[in-house]
XYZ file of C-alpha atoms in Angstrom:
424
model
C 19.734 -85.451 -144.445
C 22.556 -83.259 -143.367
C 24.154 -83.334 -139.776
C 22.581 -80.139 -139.062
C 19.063 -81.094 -140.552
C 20.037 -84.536 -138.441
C 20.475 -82.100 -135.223
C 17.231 -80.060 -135.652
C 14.910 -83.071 -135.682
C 16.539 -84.741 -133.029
C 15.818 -81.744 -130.519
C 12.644 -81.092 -132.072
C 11.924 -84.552 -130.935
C 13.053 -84.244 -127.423
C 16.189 -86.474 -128.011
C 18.658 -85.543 -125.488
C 21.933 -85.062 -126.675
C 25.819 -85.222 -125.503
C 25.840 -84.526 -121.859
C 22.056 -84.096 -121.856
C 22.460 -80.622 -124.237
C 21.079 -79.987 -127.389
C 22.003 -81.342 -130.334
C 24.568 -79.783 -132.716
C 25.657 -80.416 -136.300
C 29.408 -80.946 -134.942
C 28.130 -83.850 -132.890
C 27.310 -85.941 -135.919
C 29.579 -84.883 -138.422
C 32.494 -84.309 -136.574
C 36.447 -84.347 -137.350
C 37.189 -87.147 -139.208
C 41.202 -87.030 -138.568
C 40.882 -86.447 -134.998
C 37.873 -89.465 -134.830
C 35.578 -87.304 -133.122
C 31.707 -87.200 -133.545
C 29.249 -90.006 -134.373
C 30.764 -90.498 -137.649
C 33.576 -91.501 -136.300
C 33.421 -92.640 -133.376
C 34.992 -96.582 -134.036
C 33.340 -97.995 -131.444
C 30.340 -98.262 -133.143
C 32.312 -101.242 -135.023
C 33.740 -102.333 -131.750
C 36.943 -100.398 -131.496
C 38.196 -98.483 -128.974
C 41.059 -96.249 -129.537
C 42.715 -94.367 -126.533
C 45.719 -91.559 -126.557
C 44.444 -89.416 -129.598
C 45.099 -86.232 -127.939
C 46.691 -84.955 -125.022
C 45.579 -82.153 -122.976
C 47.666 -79.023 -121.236
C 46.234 -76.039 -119.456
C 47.235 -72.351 -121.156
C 49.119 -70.613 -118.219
C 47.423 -67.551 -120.006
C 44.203 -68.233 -119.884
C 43.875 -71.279 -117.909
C 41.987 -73.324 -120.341
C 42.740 -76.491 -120.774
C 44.187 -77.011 -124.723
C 43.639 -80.349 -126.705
C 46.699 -81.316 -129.013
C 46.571 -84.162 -131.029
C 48.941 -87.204 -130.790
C 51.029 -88.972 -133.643
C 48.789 -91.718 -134.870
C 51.772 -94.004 -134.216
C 51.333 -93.516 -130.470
C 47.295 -94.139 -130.445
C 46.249 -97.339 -128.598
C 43.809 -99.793 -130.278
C 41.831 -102.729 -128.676
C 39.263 -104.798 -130.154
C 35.547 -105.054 -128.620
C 33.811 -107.074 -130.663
C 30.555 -106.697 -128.379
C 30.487 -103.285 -128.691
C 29.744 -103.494 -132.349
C 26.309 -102.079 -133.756
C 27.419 -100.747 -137.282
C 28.344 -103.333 -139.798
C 31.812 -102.665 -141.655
C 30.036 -102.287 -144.914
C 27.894 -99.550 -143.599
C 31.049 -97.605 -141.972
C 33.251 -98.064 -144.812
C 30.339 -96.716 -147.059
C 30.490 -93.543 -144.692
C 34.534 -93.373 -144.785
C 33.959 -93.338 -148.856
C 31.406 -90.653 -148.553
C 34.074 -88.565 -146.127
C 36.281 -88.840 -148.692
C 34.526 -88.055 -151.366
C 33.358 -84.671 -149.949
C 36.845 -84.222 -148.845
C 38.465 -84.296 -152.029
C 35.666 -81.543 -153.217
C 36.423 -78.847 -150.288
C 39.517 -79.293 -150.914
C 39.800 -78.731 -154.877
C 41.250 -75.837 -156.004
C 43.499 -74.933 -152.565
C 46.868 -73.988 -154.279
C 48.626 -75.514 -151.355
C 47.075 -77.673 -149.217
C 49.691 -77.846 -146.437
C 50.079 -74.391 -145.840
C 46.001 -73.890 -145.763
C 46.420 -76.756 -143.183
C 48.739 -74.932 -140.674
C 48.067 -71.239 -141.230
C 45.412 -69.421 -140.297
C 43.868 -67.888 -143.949
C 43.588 -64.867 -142.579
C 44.856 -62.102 -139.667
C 42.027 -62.882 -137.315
C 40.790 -66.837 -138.590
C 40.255 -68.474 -135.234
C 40.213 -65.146 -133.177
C 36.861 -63.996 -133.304
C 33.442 -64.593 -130.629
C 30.392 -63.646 -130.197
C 29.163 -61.547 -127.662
C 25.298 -63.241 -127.363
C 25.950 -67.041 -128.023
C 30.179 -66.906 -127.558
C 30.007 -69.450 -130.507
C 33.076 -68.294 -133.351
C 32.635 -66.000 -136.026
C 33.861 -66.861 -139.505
C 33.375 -66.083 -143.535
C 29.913 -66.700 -144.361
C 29.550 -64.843 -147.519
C 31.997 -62.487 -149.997
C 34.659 -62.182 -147.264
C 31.961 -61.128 -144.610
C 31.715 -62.496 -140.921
C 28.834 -63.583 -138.997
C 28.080 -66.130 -136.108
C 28.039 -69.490 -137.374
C 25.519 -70.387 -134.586
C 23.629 -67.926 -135.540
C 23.274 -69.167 -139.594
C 22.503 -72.835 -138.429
C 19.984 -71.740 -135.963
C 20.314 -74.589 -133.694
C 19.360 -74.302 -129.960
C 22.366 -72.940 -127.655
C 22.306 -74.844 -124.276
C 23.837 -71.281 -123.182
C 20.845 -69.568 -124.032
C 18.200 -71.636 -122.185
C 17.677 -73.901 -125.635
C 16.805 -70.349 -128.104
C 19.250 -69.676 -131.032
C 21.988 -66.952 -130.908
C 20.281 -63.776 -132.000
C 23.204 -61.958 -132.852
C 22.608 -60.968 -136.585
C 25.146 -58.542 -136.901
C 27.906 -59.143 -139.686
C 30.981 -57.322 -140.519
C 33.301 -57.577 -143.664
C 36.908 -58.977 -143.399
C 38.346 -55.405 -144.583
C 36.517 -53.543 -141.934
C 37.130 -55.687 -139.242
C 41.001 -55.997 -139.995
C 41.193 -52.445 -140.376
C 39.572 -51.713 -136.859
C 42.194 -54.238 -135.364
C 44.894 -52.878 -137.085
C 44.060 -49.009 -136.599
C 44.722 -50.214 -132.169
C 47.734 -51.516 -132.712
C 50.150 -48.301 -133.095
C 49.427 -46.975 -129.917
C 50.650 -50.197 -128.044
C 53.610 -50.312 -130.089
C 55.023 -47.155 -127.879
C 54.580 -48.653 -124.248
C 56.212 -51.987 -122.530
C 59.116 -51.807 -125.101
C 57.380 -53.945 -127.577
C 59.519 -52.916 -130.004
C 62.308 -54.242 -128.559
C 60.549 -57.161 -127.043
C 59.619 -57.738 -131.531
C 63.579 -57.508 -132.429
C 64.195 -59.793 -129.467
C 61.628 -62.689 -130.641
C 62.918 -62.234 -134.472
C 66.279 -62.510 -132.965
C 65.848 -65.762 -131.470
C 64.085 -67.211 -134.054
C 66.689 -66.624 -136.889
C 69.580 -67.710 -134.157
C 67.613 -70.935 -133.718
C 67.535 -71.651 -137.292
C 70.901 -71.264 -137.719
C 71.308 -73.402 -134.728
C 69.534 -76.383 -136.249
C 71.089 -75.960 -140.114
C 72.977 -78.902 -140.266
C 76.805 -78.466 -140.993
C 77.979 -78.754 -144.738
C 79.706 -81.905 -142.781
C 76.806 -83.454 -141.346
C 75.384 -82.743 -144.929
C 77.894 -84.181 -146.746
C 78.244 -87.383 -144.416
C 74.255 -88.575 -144.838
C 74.923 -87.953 -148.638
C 77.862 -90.563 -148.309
C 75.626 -92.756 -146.313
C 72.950 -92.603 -148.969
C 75.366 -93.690 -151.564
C 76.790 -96.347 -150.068
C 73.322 -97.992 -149.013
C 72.296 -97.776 -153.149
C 75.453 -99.680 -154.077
C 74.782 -102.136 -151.362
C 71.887 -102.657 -152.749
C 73.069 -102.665 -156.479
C 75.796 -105.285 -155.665
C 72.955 -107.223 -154.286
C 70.878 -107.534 -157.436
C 74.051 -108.405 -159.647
C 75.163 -110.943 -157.147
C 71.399 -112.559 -157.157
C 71.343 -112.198 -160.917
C 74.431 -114.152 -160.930
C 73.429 -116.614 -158.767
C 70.001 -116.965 -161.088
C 72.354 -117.975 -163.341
C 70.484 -114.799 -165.556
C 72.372 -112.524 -167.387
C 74.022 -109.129 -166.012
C 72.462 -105.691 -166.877
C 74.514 -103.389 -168.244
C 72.212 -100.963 -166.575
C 73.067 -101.879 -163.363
C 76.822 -101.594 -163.799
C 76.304 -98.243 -165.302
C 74.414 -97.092 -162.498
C 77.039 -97.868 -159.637
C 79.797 -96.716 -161.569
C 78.111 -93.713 -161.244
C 77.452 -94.017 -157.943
C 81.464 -94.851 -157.649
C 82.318 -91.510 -159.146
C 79.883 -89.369 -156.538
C 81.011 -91.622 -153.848
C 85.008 -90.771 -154.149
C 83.252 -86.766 -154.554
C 81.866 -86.649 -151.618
C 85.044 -88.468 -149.765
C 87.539 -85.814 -151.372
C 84.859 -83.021 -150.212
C 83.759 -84.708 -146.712
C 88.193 -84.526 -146.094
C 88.596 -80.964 -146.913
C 85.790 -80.093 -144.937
C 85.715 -78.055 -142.021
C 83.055 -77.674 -139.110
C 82.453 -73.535 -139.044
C 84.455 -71.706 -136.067
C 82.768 -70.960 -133.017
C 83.552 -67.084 -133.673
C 81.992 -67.382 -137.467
C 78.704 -68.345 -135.309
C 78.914 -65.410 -132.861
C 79.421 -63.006 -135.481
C 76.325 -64.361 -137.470
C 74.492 -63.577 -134.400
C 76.317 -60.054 -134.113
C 75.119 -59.403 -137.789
C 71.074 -60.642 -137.034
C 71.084 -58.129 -133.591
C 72.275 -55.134 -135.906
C 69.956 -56.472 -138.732
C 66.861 -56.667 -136.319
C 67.590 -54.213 -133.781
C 64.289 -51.605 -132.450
C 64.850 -48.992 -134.858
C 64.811 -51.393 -137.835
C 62.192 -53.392 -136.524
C 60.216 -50.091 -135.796
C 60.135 -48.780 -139.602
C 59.489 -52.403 -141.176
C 56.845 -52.861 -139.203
C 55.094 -49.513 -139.552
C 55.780 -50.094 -143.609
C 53.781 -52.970 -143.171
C 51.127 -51.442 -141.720
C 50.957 -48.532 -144.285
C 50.277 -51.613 -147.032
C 47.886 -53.662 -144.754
C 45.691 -50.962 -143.762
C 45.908 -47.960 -146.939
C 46.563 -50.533 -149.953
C 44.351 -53.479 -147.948
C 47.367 -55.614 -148.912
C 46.867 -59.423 -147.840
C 50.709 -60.308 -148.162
C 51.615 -57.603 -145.709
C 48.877 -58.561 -143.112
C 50.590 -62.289 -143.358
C 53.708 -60.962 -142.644
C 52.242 -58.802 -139.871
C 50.370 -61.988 -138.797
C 52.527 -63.589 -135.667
C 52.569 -59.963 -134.226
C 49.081 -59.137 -134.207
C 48.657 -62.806 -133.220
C 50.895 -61.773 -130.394
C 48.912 -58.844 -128.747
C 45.474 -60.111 -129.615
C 43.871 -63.149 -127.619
C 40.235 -62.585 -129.064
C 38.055 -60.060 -130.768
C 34.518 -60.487 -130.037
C 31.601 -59.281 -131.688
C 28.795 -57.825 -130.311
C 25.115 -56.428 -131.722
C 24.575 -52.659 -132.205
C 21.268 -51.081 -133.161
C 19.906 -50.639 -136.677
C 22.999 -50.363 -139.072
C 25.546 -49.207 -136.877
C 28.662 -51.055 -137.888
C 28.976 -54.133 -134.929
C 30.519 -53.448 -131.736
C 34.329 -55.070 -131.275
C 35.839 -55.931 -127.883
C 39.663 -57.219 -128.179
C 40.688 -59.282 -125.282
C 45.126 -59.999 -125.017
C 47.860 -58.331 -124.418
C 47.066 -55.404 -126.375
C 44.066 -54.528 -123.971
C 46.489 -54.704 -120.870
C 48.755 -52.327 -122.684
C 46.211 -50.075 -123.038
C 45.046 -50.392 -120.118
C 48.161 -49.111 -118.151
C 48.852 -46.221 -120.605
C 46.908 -42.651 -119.904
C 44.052 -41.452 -122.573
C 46.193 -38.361 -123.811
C 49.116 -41.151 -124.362
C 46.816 -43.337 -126.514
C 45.563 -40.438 -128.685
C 48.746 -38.946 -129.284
C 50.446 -42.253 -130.704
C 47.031 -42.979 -132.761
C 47.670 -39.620 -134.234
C 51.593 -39.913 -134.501
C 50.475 -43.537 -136.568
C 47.761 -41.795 -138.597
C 49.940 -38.785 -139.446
C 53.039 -41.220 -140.470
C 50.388 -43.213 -142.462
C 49.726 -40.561 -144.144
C 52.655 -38.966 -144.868
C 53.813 -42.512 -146.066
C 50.805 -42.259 -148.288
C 51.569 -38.906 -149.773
C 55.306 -39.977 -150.642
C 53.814 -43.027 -152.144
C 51.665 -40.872 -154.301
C 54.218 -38.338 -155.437
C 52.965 -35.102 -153.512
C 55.761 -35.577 -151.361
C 58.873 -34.870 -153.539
C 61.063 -33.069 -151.896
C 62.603 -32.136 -148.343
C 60.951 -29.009 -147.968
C 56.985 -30.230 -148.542
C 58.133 -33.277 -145.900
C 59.486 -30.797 -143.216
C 56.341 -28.268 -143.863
C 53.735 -31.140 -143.819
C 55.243 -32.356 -140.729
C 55.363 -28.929 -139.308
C 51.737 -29.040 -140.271
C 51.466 -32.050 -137.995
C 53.206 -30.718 -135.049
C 50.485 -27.935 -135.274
C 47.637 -29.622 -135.381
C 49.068 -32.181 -132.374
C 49.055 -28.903 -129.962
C 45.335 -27.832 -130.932
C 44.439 -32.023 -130.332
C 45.419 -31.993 -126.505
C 42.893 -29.897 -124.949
C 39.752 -32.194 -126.732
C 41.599 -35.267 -125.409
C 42.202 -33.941 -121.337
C 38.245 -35.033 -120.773
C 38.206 -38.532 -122.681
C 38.100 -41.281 -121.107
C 39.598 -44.632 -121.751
C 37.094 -47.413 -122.764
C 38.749 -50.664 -121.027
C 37.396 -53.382 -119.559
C 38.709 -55.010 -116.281
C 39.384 -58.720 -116.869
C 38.469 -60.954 -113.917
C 40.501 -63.393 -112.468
C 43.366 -64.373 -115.350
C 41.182 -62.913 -117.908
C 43.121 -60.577 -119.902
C 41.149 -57.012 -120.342
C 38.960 -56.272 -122.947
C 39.917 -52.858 -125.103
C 36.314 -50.957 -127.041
C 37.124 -50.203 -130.788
């Protein structure tokens, strides 16, 4: 049976489960690196294992955060008496783990990059608004509540199932985010704040780039620990009384000749000057100052959002990351398209800006987007059709403001250290 076939007949049985809720799949099955869940749990073979993870509270949001230690720092102690699995029967499941590991896993191009990035802009991000279970991919790059497919009971919901059926595709989702985020780029100085972050980031890489010196001095180390070793070998071949290998003397000649390299290259060279470092930095402040920042990121958001580009949205990825705590998704009726709430940093800046600001830099986006789109195309060829489209613009801007005087903004106060929630 599977864990979540497992789950259903246990409630359907009365069985109370974790805490006296109802059952879920996750109980049973689990995360086998972290040992959580029944099939894990080690001391069912009379093992108990303390300091797997660590918790810290999110100044943010003040949640409390689970990180996972090094194994090398978990603490093990044998309890023989708590034993009621035999070692056969776990290491049958452990085989089984494996096995099914190896298959979800075939195919992924790289493994450790699917490990520590999210696969897409929002993986991890989204809620729902019935059940507040997450929302992932549950068909051809669609969403929908995953507590809602499995149908269990949500202890939440006074024991029914979520009843949020509402799903939404990947592209129109993304493209709702996305279409929010101009008009917060104009207020707090987030560009600025942007070039700042980039700043520091490429300033700390070249603070940790170790110095051609440093380099060049492990090297050396290297190579004299091989001919240790080497001379070792010969000198317990010789003491074998066996004969020597010409192999071996070939080898640390070699490693003679790129020993007395790296000596005449470790002498001549020279740790960089402290000025060569500032004006690195100079050069990365001018490289990502506002204005720059500004137009790369607005050319990424022409390719995310007109040419649905996935290598853009990556690149646009930490930013939106950034401003955007959580989207939740809600239930509208009949085939409306599904309701979005975003909750972060975004919604604040919204928040504090007036309703004829918001609409004018959603227009200002949507106009540059598509003048970006008409260059791209080759209507735009020339100075004169960009000056008279933009003209164009500037027209249609003044007719806009009288419709937008009577809007009002659709934001949601947060409570407490709850960040607002912005309506899309």
């Amino acid at each position: 049976m599977s864990p979540r076939d497992i789950a259903h007949l246990l409630n359907n049985e009365g069985v109370p489960g974790p805490r006296g809720r109802k059952w879920r799949d996750t109980a049973i099955r689990g995360h086998v690196r972290r040992g959580s869940g029944i099939l894990n749990n080690e001391s069912y073979i009379g093992r108990i294992v303390w300091n797997r993870r660590q918790y810290r509270k999110n100044p943010e949001t003040e949640r409390r955060t689970a990180r996972a230690n090094d194994a090398t720092e978990w603490v093990f102690k044998e309890v023989p008496e708590m034993r009621i699995v035999s070692e056969e029967l776990w290491q049958r499941v452990k085989d089984r783990q494996s096995q099914v590991g190896e298959l979800f896993d075939f195919g992924q191009s790289n493994r450790l990059n699917a490990t520590h990035r999210p696969e897409y802009l929002l993986s991890g991000m989204l809620e729902c608004a019935e059940c507040g279970g997450p929302y992932a991919i549950s068909g051809k790059d669609r969403y929908s509540c995953t507590n809602r497919k499995k149908r269990l009971p949500i202890d939440d919901l006074g024991g029914a199932c979520c009843g949020n059926s509402k799903t939404i595709t990947r592209h129109e989702l993304e493209e709702r985010v996305l279409n929010c985020i101009p008009a917060a780029f104009y207020s707090l100085d987030i560009f600025d704040r942007i070039s700042q972050k980039m700043v520091a980031h490429e300033v700390s890489k070249l603070e940790s780039a170790p110095s051609r010196k440093n380099q060049l001095t492990a090297e050396l180390a290297t190579i004299k620990s091989q001919q240790a070793s080497l001379m070792q070998q010969i000198q317990d071949r010789h003491a074998e009384g066996r004969p020597r290998l010409a192999i071996l003397d070939d080898h640390l000649d070699e490693l003679e000749v790129n020993r007395e390299r790296l000596v005449m290259e470790l002498s001549a060279a020279e740790e960089p000057a402290a000025e060569d470092f500032q004006e690195k930095i100079a050069r990365l402040k001018a490289q990502f100052n506002a204005a720059n920042t500004e137009i790369a990121i607005r050319k990424l958001l022409f390719l995310a959002r007109n040419n649905a580009d996935d290598q853009a949205k990556r690149r646009l990825m930490p930013i939106v990351r950034d401003l955007v705590q959580t989207v939740v998704i809600g239930k509208t009726p009949g085939h409306q398209p599904a309701s979005l709430q975003v909750h972060g940093d975004i919604a604040n800046i919204m928040a504090s800006m007036d309703v004829i600001d918001i609409m004018q830099q959603q227009f200002v986006a949507a106009a540059q987007n598509d003048l970006m789109a008409r260059i791209a195309s080759g209507e735009i060829d020339t100075e004169h059709k960009k000056k008279k489209l933009l003209e164009a613009y500037a027209e249609e801007l003044l007719r806009k403001y009288p419709e937008w005087e009577n809007l009002q903004i659709s934001v949601v106060a947060g409570a407490g250290f709850e960040p607002a929630a912005f309506r899309l």
